[in-house]
Amino acid sequence: MALYEALFLALLVGAHAELPGCKIRVTSKALELVKQEGLRFLEQELETITIPDLRGKEGHFYYNISEKVYEFLSTFITSGMRFLLNQQICPVLYHAGTVLLNSLLDTIPVRSSVDDLVGIDYSLMKDPVASTSNLDMDFRGAFFPLTEKNWSLPNRAVEPQLQEEERMVYVAFSEFFFDSAMESYFRAGALQLSLVGDKVPHDLDMLLRASYFGSIVLLSPAVIDSPLKLELRVLAPPHCTIKPAGTTISVTASVTIALVPPDQPEVQLSSMTMDARLSAKMALRGKALRTQLDLRRFRIYSNQSALESLALIPLQAPLKTLLQIAVMPMLNERTWRGVQIPLPEGINFVREVVTNHAGFLTIGADLHFAKGLREVIEKNRPADVMASTAPPPSTAAV
């Protein structure tokens, strides 16, 4: 009976285990590139070693051996000389390899700010899985509002899968990755826009005043010529849908039209609901995931009655134009800045290919060392190490 209970609990835990929002596969091609760059770094380290000339006396025998003849005399030198070489070279190899690995890992952001509103969590969900040809890593891949760092969105999306091996690196993002970003900005209060007075395009201002002339003419003269206010406020976190045909973002927002007389309460003329669908194209530039948004579908309707919804039809085209010329550029300016993905500093993606699947997308790319490993290590090496980079002595043989 205890066995069945343990099995049931294990299945229950597994069913509620959090899924990764981001996966990364490093293929053997990338590992070979890193290996070659690492060997180049070690060669540079060894070039900095200076072994002093050996001078001494053994009985009636005097010796003076310079560094240039060590290799020629390697089969004749004594065990004491081998000990000296081990003292000099082995610690450098060990030290260089350790510093290289730690320095690269230290440059990978785990939990960092994206901007002044939102951060991202790239915590590893479990130990990396290594095979003969790949290294697979599962990351949480979740955004969060900086004012609510302990908040987290439940991940109910499809788990991303990685099958490809042709490129050096593959990165997979589930719908959860993008949904957590949009909900974080929603909770941070960023998904709203207010245009007042001169900020409202002139043609739209005239059209709105004409559309609501019957309501405006009944107001007091002090209010009739007041500045117009157009406010858009997203009502619920937008949702991302990824299909093989493409990626779409669904948004529902309120649109409020009002007059804003100076030093008086605003006078609301109308309130409507807007449904919009945006297409999203993803790309990797450097090591940032960037998004280009485009407005595809748009409709407005009244919260009051079907009759009022019919009256809003003339406003549909100009409001869509307003979104395209005023709102979409602001959104794309932010989304095209992108968000960093977990990749060591000095390494960038090149020649990327984006593939959509049901519930997730993958991006395959090759790697490019934008910086040498020595530059990466020197930049990230602590101050106390910078002051003294000499490795500790060791008696271990190579």
GROMACS .gro file of C-alpha atoms in nm:
model
  398
    1MET     CA    1   0.000   0.000   0.000
    2ALA     CA    2   0.283   0.236   0.083
    3LEU     CA    3   0.429   0.174  -0.261
    4TYR     CA    4   0.105   0.283  -0.434
    5GLU     CA    5   0.086   0.594  -0.216
    6ALA     CA    6   0.444   0.687  -0.303
    7LEU     CA    7   0.374   0.631  -0.672
    8PHE     CA    8   0.059   0.845  -0.653
    9LEU     CA    9   0.248   1.127  -0.480
   10ALA     CA   10   0.525   1.110  -0.739
   11LEU     CA   11   0.270   1.137  -1.021
   12LEU     CA   12   0.097   1.424  -0.841
   13VAL     CA   13   0.421   1.617  -0.800
   14GLY     CA   14   0.515   1.550  -1.160
   15ALA     CA   15   0.178   1.673  -1.280
   16HIS     CA   16   0.229   2.004  -1.098
   17ALA     CA   17   0.597   2.044  -1.181
   18GLU     CA   18   0.665   2.382  -1.337
   19LEU     CA   19   0.744   2.372  -1.706
   20PRO     CA   20   1.022   2.576  -1.865
   21GLY     CA   21   0.928   2.883  -2.065
   22CYS     CA   22   1.263   2.883  -2.245
   23LYS     CA   23   1.495   2.605  -2.358
   24ILE     CA   24   1.841   2.623  -2.508
   25ARG     CA   25   2.024   2.350  -2.698
   26VAL     CA   26   2.397   2.383  -2.760
   27THR     CA   27   2.504   2.143  -3.034
   28SER     CA   28   2.841   1.980  -3.093
   29LYS     CA   29   2.919   2.247  -3.355
   30ALA     CA   30   2.899   2.518  -3.091
   31LEU     CA   31   3.100   2.315  -2.841
   32GLU     CA   32   3.374   2.273  -3.101
   33LEU     CA   33   3.381   2.650  -3.158
   34VAL     CA   34   3.407   2.715  -2.783
   35LYS     CA   35   3.679   2.452  -2.758
   36GLN     CA   36   3.887   2.620  -3.028
   37GLU     CA   37   3.841   2.960  -2.864
   38GLY     CA   38   3.937   2.807  -2.530
   39LEU     CA   39   4.254   2.655  -2.673
   40ARG     CA   40   4.345   2.993  -2.819
   41PHE     CA   41   4.298   3.147  -2.477
   42LEU     CA   42   4.518   2.883  -2.311
   43GLU     CA   43   4.788   2.942  -2.571
   44GLN     CA   44   4.780   3.311  -2.482
   45GLU     CA   45   4.808   3.223  -2.113
   46LEU     CA   46   5.108   2.998  -2.172
   47GLU     CA   47   5.281   3.271  -2.370
   48THR     CA   48   5.285   3.482  -2.055
   49ILE     CA   49   5.485   3.222  -1.860
   50THR     CA   50   5.848   3.308  -1.804
   51ILE     CA   51   6.069   3.026  -1.678
   52PRO     CA   52   6.400   3.162  -1.546
   53ASP     CA   53   6.729   3.026  -1.671
   54LEU     CA   54   6.870   2.748  -1.459
   55ARG     CA   55   7.223   2.789  -1.328
   56GLY     CA   56   7.395   2.573  -1.072
   57LYS     CA   57   7.669   2.336  -0.972
   58GLU     CA   58   7.668   1.966  -0.900
   59GLY     CA   59   8.012   1.858  -0.779
   60HIS     CA   60   8.252   1.947  -1.057
   61PHE     CA   61   7.968   1.993  -1.303
   62TYR     CA   62   7.844   2.345  -1.379
   63TYR     CA   63   7.521   2.397  -1.578
   64ASN     CA   64   7.348   2.695  -1.738
   65ILE     CA   65   7.025   2.602  -1.920
   66SER     CA   66   6.810   2.869  -2.085
   67GLU     CA   67   6.443   2.845  -2.160
   68LYS     CA   68   6.502   2.789  -2.531
   69VAL     CA   69   6.674   2.456  -2.485
   70TYR     CA   70   6.423   2.297  -2.245
   71GLU     CA   71   6.251   2.104  -2.518
   72PHE     CA   72   6.579   1.980  -2.667
   73LEU     CA   73   6.701   1.858  -2.329
   74SER     CA   74   6.365   1.725  -2.208
   75THR     CA   75   6.476   1.363  -2.223
   76PHE     CA   76   6.784   1.432  -2.014
   77ILE     CA   77   6.672   1.665  -1.741
   78THR     CA   78   6.636   1.534  -1.394
   79SER     CA   79   6.317   1.473  -1.201
   80GLY     CA   80   6.383   1.797  -1.016
   81MET     CA   81   6.365   1.989  -1.345
   82ARG     CA   82   6.039   1.818  -1.435
   83PHE     CA   83   5.910   1.923  -1.096
   84LEU     CA   84   5.999   2.283  -1.181
   85LEU     CA   85   5.810   2.268  -1.510
   86ASN     CA   86   5.507   2.123  -1.334
   87GLN     CA   87   5.527   2.399  -1.078
   88GLN     CA   88   5.512   2.660  -1.355
   89ILE     CA   89   5.280   2.522  -1.622
   90CYS     CA   90   5.023   2.294  -1.458
   91PRO     CA   91   4.882   2.563  -1.226
   92VAL     CA   92   4.848   2.797  -1.523
   93LEU     CA   93   4.649   2.540  -1.720
   94TYR     CA   94   4.425   2.462  -1.425
   95HIS     CA   95   4.387   2.826  -1.327
   96ALA     CA   96   4.313   2.939  -1.683
   97GLY     CA   97   4.054   2.671  -1.740
   98THR     CA   98   3.880   2.742  -1.410
   99VAL     CA   99   3.879   3.118  -1.464
  100LEU     CA  100   3.754   3.069  -1.820
  101LEU     CA  101   3.459   2.856  -1.716
  102ASN     CA  102   3.362   3.066  -1.414
  103SER     CA  103   3.399   3.394  -1.603
  104LEU     CA  104   3.174   3.277  -1.884
  105LEU     CA  105   2.910   3.149  -1.642
  106ASP     CA  106   2.922   3.468  -1.438
  107THR     CA  107   2.828   3.675  -1.744
  108ILE     CA  108   2.500   3.487  -1.794
  109PRO     CA  109   2.212   3.689  -1.642
  110VAL     CA  110   1.988   3.481  -1.414
  111ARG     CA  111   1.742   3.736  -1.273
  112SER     CA  112   1.780   4.086  -1.411
  113SER     CA  113   1.590   4.401  -1.504
  114VAL     CA  114   1.459   4.442  -1.857
  115ASP     CA  115   1.372   4.810  -1.802
  116ASP     CA  116   1.246   5.027  -1.515
  117LEU     CA  117   0.917   4.832  -1.496
  118VAL     CA  118   0.982   4.465  -1.560
  119GLY     CA  119   1.248   4.202  -1.492
  120ILE     CA  120   1.310   3.849  -1.620
  121ASP     CA  121   1.398   3.524  -1.445
  122TYR     CA  122   1.628   3.284  -1.631
  123SER     CA  123   1.680   3.041  -1.344
  124LEU     CA  124   1.781   2.690  -1.447
  125MET     CA  125   1.491   2.451  -1.380
  126LYS     CA  126   1.717   2.147  -1.352
  127ASP     CA  127   2.072   2.033  -1.425
  128PRO     CA  128   2.175   2.055  -1.792
  129VAL     CA  129   2.135   1.730  -1.985
  130ALA     CA  130   2.441   1.632  -2.190
  131SER     CA  131   2.445   1.378  -2.471
  132THR     CA  132   2.708   1.283  -2.728
  133SER     CA  133   2.594   1.562  -2.958
  134ASN     CA  134   2.403   1.823  -2.752
  135LEU     CA  135   2.381   2.011  -2.425
  136ASP     CA  136   2.017   2.090  -2.333
  137MET     CA  137   1.919   2.346  -2.069
  138ASP     CA  138   1.573   2.432  -1.930
  139PHE     CA  139   1.519   2.789  -1.805
  140ARG     CA  140   1.219   2.932  -1.624
  141GLY     CA  141   1.188   3.212  -1.879
  142ALA     CA  142   0.939   3.422  -1.682
  143PHE     CA  143   0.894   3.800  -1.660
  144PHE     CA  144   0.782   3.978  -1.343
  145PRO     CA  145   0.696   4.337  -1.238
  146LEU     CA  146   0.984   4.493  -1.048
  147THR     CA  147   0.738   4.612  -0.782
  148GLU     CA  148   0.619   4.251  -0.729
  149LYS     CA  149   0.936   4.044  -0.745
  150ASN     CA  150   0.772   3.747  -0.573
  151TRP     CA  151   0.479   3.736  -0.815
  152SER     CA  152   0.473   3.457  -1.072
  153LEU     CA  153   0.233   3.359  -1.347
  154PRO     CA  154   0.132   2.990  -1.351
  155ASN     CA  155   0.272   2.818  -1.659
  156ARG     CA  156  -0.008   2.630  -1.835
  157ALA     CA  157   0.141   2.655  -2.183
  158VAL     CA  158   0.274   2.376  -2.402
  159GLU     CA  159   0.629   2.273  -2.314
  160PRO     CA  160   0.867   2.378  -2.592
  161GLN     CA  161   1.056   2.099  -2.768
  162LEU     CA  162   1.395   2.099  -2.937
  163GLN     CA  163   1.468   1.841  -3.206
  164GLU     CA  164   1.699   2.020  -3.448
  165GLU     CA  165   2.079   1.985  -3.451
  166GLU     CA  166   2.194   2.157  -3.772
  167ARG     CA  167   2.283   2.497  -3.619
  168MET     CA  168   2.518   2.572  -3.331
  169VAL     CA  169   2.243   2.682  -3.091
  170TYR     CA  170   1.865   2.649  -3.071
  171VAL     CA  171   1.642   2.854  -2.842
  172ALA     CA  172   1.276   2.766  -2.783
  173PHE     CA  173   1.013   2.999  -2.632
  174SER     CA  174   0.666   2.891  -2.524
  175GLU     CA  175   0.352   3.106  -2.521
  176PHE     CA  176   0.408   3.139  -2.145
  177PHE     CA  177   0.730   3.334  -2.206
  178PHE     CA  178   0.543   3.607  -2.394
  179ASP     CA  179   0.228   3.593  -2.180
  180SER     CA  180   0.432   3.651  -1.864
  181ALA     CA  181   0.590   3.957  -2.028
  182MET     CA  182   0.255   4.109  -2.124
  183GLU     CA  183   0.095   4.034  -1.787
  184SER     CA  184   0.394   4.189  -1.608
  185TYR     CA  185   0.360   4.512  -1.806
  186PHE     CA  186  -0.016   4.504  -1.745
  187ARG     CA  187   0.035   4.470  -1.370
  188ALA     CA  188   0.295   4.749  -1.382
  189GLY     CA  189   0.032   4.982  -1.530
  190ALA     CA  190   0.216   5.035  -1.858
  191LEU     CA  191  -0.059   4.926  -2.100
  192GLN     CA  192  -0.254   5.251  -2.119
  193LEU     CA  193  -0.233   5.567  -2.325
  194SER     CA  194  -0.392   5.909  -2.288
  195LEU     CA  195  -0.398   6.171  -2.565
  196VAL     CA  196  -0.521   6.521  -2.474
  197GLY     CA  197  -0.560   6.837  -2.679
  198ASP     CA  198  -0.290   6.878  -2.943
  199LYS     CA  199  -0.183   6.513  -2.896
  200VAL     CA  200  -0.507   6.403  -3.068
  201PRO     CA  201  -0.460   6.420  -3.448
  202HIS     CA  202  -0.650   6.720  -3.591
  203ASP     CA  203  -0.861   6.521  -3.839
  204LEU     CA  204  -0.962   6.271  -3.569
  205ASP     CA  205  -1.046   6.556  -3.331
  206MET     CA  206  -1.284   6.709  -3.587
  207LEU     CA  207  -1.442   6.370  -3.664
  208LEU     CA  208  -1.500   6.291  -3.296
  209ARG     CA  209  -1.654   6.632  -3.228
  210ALA     CA  210  -1.884   6.590  -3.529
  211SER     CA  211  -1.980   6.237  -3.421
  212TYR     CA  212  -2.076   6.352  -3.073
  213PHE     CA  213  -2.214   6.693  -3.177
  214GLY     CA  214  -2.555   6.608  -3.036
  215SER     CA  215  -2.406   6.552  -2.690
  216ILE     CA  216  -2.159   6.840  -2.706
  217VAL     CA  217  -2.413   7.105  -2.812
  218LEU     CA  218  -2.613   7.042  -2.495
  219LEU     CA  219  -2.318   7.131  -2.273
  220SER     CA  220  -2.242   7.474  -2.130
  221PRO     CA  221  -2.049   7.713  -2.359
  222ALA     CA  222  -1.749   7.695  -2.126
  223VAL     CA  223  -1.719   7.322  -2.195
  224ILE     CA  224  -1.801   7.296  -2.567
  225ASP     CA  225  -1.458   7.415  -2.690
  226SER     CA  226  -1.260   7.230  -2.423
  227PRO     CA  227  -0.968   7.008  -2.529
  228LEU     CA  228  -1.062   6.657  -2.635
  229LYS     CA  229  -0.925   6.356  -2.451
  230LEU     CA  230  -0.885   6.008  -2.598
  231GLU     CA  231  -0.785   5.737  -2.351
  232LEU     CA  232  -0.696   5.373  -2.429
  233ARG     CA  233  -0.665   5.130  -2.140
  234VAL     CA  234  -0.600   4.756  -2.177
  235LEU     CA  235  -0.864   4.572  -1.974
  236ALA     CA  236  -0.691   4.237  -1.928
  237PRO     CA  237  -0.344   4.096  -1.992
  238PRO     CA  238  -0.295   4.036  -2.366
  239HIS     CA  239  -0.256   3.675  -2.479
  240CYS     CA  240  -0.004   3.523  -2.720
  241THR     CA  241  -0.100   3.242  -2.959
  242ILE     CA  242   0.175   3.061  -3.149
  243LYS     CA  243   0.079   2.845  -3.447
  244PRO     CA  244   0.280   2.711  -3.741
  245ALA     CA  245   0.122   2.984  -3.955
  246GLY     CA  246   0.242   3.265  -3.729
  247THR     CA  247   0.227   3.438  -3.391
  248THR     CA  248  -0.061   3.664  -3.285
  249ILE     CA  249  -0.131   3.885  -2.983
  250SER     CA  250  -0.493   3.938  -2.874
  251VAL     CA  251  -0.576   4.262  -2.691
  252THR     CA  252  -0.899   4.396  -2.541
  253ALA     CA  253  -0.904   4.761  -2.433
  254SER     CA  254  -1.146   5.036  -2.341
  255VAL     CA  255  -1.160   5.356  -2.542
  256THR     CA  256  -1.292   5.663  -2.361
  257ILE     CA  257  -1.367   5.995  -2.530
  258ALA     CA  258  -1.414   6.303  -2.312
  259LEU     CA  259  -1.385   6.679  -2.296
  260VAL     CA  260  -1.139   6.822  -2.044
  261PRO     CA  261  -1.238   7.178  -1.943
  262PRO     CA  262  -0.971   7.366  -1.744
  263ASP     CA  263  -1.009   7.340  -1.367
  264GLN     CA  264  -1.329   7.133  -1.402
  265PRO     CA  265  -1.413   6.763  -1.400
  266GLU     CA  266  -1.387   6.601  -1.742
  267VAL     CA  267  -1.709   6.533  -1.933
  268GLN     CA  268  -1.730   6.185  -2.081
  269LEU     CA  269  -1.881   6.166  -2.429
  270SER     CA  270  -1.853   5.795  -2.495
  271SER     CA  271  -1.696   5.472  -2.377
  272MET     CA  272  -1.642   5.174  -2.604
  273THR     CA  273  -1.455   4.847  -2.615
  274MET     CA  274  -1.181   4.770  -2.866
  275ASP     CA  275  -1.069   4.424  -2.976
  276ALA     CA  276  -0.741   4.409  -3.165
  277ARG     CA  277  -0.523   4.134  -3.301
  278LEU     CA  278  -0.156   4.196  -3.369
  279SER     CA  279   0.083   3.981  -3.566
  280ALA     CA  280   0.427   3.935  -3.409
  281LYS     CA  281   0.752   3.850  -3.585
  282MET     CA  282   1.045   3.741  -3.368
  283ALA     CA  283   1.414   3.780  -3.444
  284LEU     CA  284   1.748   3.743  -3.267
  285ARG     CA  285   1.992   4.032  -3.303
  286GLY     CA  286   2.319   3.997  -3.114
  287LYS     CA  287   2.180   3.811  -2.817
  288ALA     CA  288   1.852   4.001  -2.781
  289LEU     CA  289   1.511   3.861  -2.872
  290ARG     CA  290   1.332   4.137  -3.064
  291THR     CA  291   0.967   4.160  -3.170
  292GLN     CA  292   0.803   4.351  -3.456
  293LEU     CA  293   0.427   4.406  -3.413
  294ASP     CA  294   0.170   4.482  -3.684
  295LEU     CA  295  -0.199   4.562  -3.641
  296ARG     CA  296  -0.406   4.304  -3.832
  297ARG     CA  297  -0.762   4.313  -3.702
  298PHE     CA  298  -0.952   4.586  -3.523
  299ARG     CA  299  -1.310   4.645  -3.416
  300ILE     CA  300  -1.492   4.868  -3.169
  301TYR     CA  301  -1.832   4.820  -3.011
  302SER     CA  302  -2.045   4.990  -2.747
  303ASN     CA  303  -2.087   4.867  -2.394
  304GLN     CA  304  -2.436   5.019  -2.388
  305SER     CA  305  -2.634   4.890  -2.685
  306ALA     CA  306  -2.619   4.737  -3.031
  307LEU     CA  307  -2.766   5.058  -3.173
  308GLU     CA  308  -2.475   5.261  -3.036
  309SER     CA  309  -2.235   5.004  -3.180
  310LEU     CA  310  -2.379   5.076  -3.524
  311ALA     CA  311  -2.324   5.447  -3.465
  312LEU     CA  312  -1.956   5.377  -3.395
  313ILE     CA  313  -1.892   5.226  -3.739
  314PRO     CA  314  -1.776   5.560  -3.890
  315LEU     CA  315  -1.512   5.587  -3.614
  316GLN     CA  316  -1.360   5.246  -3.681
  317ALA     CA  317  -1.136   5.345  -3.973
  318PRO     CA  318  -0.995   5.668  -3.818
  319LEU     CA  319  -0.932   5.498  -3.483
  320LYS     CA  320  -0.750   5.215  -3.659
  321THR     CA  321  -0.540   5.475  -3.841
  322LEU     CA  322  -0.466   5.641  -3.506
  323LEU     CA  323  -0.340   5.311  -3.369
  324GLN     CA  324  -0.121   5.253  -3.673
  325ILE     CA  325   0.041   5.597  -3.681
  326ALA     CA  326   0.055   5.683  -3.309
  327VAL     CA  327   0.036   5.370  -3.093
  328MET     CA  328   0.209   5.096  -3.293
  329PRO     CA  329   0.537   5.292  -3.340
  330MET     CA  330   0.559   5.341  -2.961
  331LEU     CA  331   0.500   4.971  -2.901
  332ASN     CA  332   0.754   4.866  -3.161
  333GLU     CA  333   1.014   5.108  -3.028
  334ARG     CA  334   0.996   4.916  -2.701
  335THR     CA  335   0.962   4.561  -2.832
  336TRP     CA  336   1.242   4.605  -3.088
  337ARG     CA  337   1.484   4.696  -2.811
  338GLY     CA  338   1.441   4.335  -2.715
  339VAL     CA  339   1.519   4.127  -2.411
  340GLN     CA  340   1.849   3.952  -2.346
  341ILE     CA  341   1.853   3.575  -2.353
  342PRO     CA  342   2.087   3.368  -2.131
  343LEU     CA  343   2.411   3.367  -2.330
  344PRO     CA  344   2.764   3.442  -2.203
  345GLU     CA  345   2.897   3.790  -2.267
  346GLY     CA  346   3.101   3.829  -2.583
  347ILE     CA  347   2.904   3.565  -2.776
  348ASN     CA  348   2.635   3.671  -3.025
  349PHE     CA  349   2.391   3.494  -3.254
  350VAL     CA  350   2.425   3.514  -3.632
  351ARG     CA  351   2.232   3.367  -3.929
  352GLU     CA  352   1.920   3.293  -3.726
  353VAL     CA  353   1.616   3.102  -3.855
  354VAL     CA  354   1.275   3.126  -3.681
  355THR     CA  355   1.034   2.830  -3.693
  356ASN     CA  356   0.681   2.835  -3.549
  357HIS     CA  357   0.522   2.527  -3.393
  358ALA     CA  358   0.196   2.461  -3.209
  359GLY     CA  359   0.234   2.650  -2.881
  360PHE     CA  360   0.601   2.748  -2.910
  361LEU     CA  361   0.863   2.876  -3.151
  362THR     CA  362   1.228   2.789  -3.203
  363ILE     CA  363   1.516   3.001  -3.325
  364GLY     CA  364   1.825   2.831  -3.463
  365ALA     CA  365   2.147   3.028  -3.505
  366ASP     CA  366   2.522   3.007  -3.523
  367LEU     CA  367   2.755   3.169  -3.273
  368HIS     CA  368   3.003   3.450  -3.318
  369PHE     CA  369   3.264   3.559  -3.064
  370ALA     CA  370   3.223   3.936  -3.059
  371LYS     CA  371   3.495   3.952  -2.791
  372GLY     CA  372   3.796   3.736  -2.721
  373LEU     CA  373   3.777   3.518  -2.413
  374ARG     CA  374   4.066   3.708  -2.256
  375GLU     CA  375   3.869   4.033  -2.284
  376VAL     CA  376   3.560   3.870  -2.131
  377ILE     CA  377   3.761   3.724  -1.844
  378GLU     CA  378   3.954   4.044  -1.772
  379LYS     CA  379   3.631   4.245  -1.769
  380ASN     CA  380   3.459   4.009  -1.525
  381ARG     CA  381   3.757   3.918  -1.308
  382PRO     CA  382   3.721   4.048  -0.950
  383ALA     CA  383   3.950   4.328  -0.836
  384ASP     CA  384   4.147   4.109  -0.597
  385VAL     CA  385   4.217   3.865  -0.879
  386MET     CA  386   4.317   4.147  -1.112
  387ALA     CA  387   4.576   4.259  -0.860
  388SER     CA  388   4.738   3.920  -0.851
  389THR     CA  389   4.668   3.687  -1.144
  390ALA     CA  390   4.946   3.443  -1.066
  391PRO     CA  391   4.809   3.093  -1.008
  392PRO     CA  392   4.878   2.915  -0.679
  393PRO     CA  393   5.174   2.675  -0.673
  394SER     CA  394   5.101   2.309  -0.732
  395THR     CA  395   5.297   1.990  -0.721
  396ALA     CA  396   5.065   1.799  -0.950
  397ALA     CA  397   5.211   1.678  -1.276
  398VAL     CA  398   5.055   1.758  -1.611
   0.00000   0.00000   0.00000
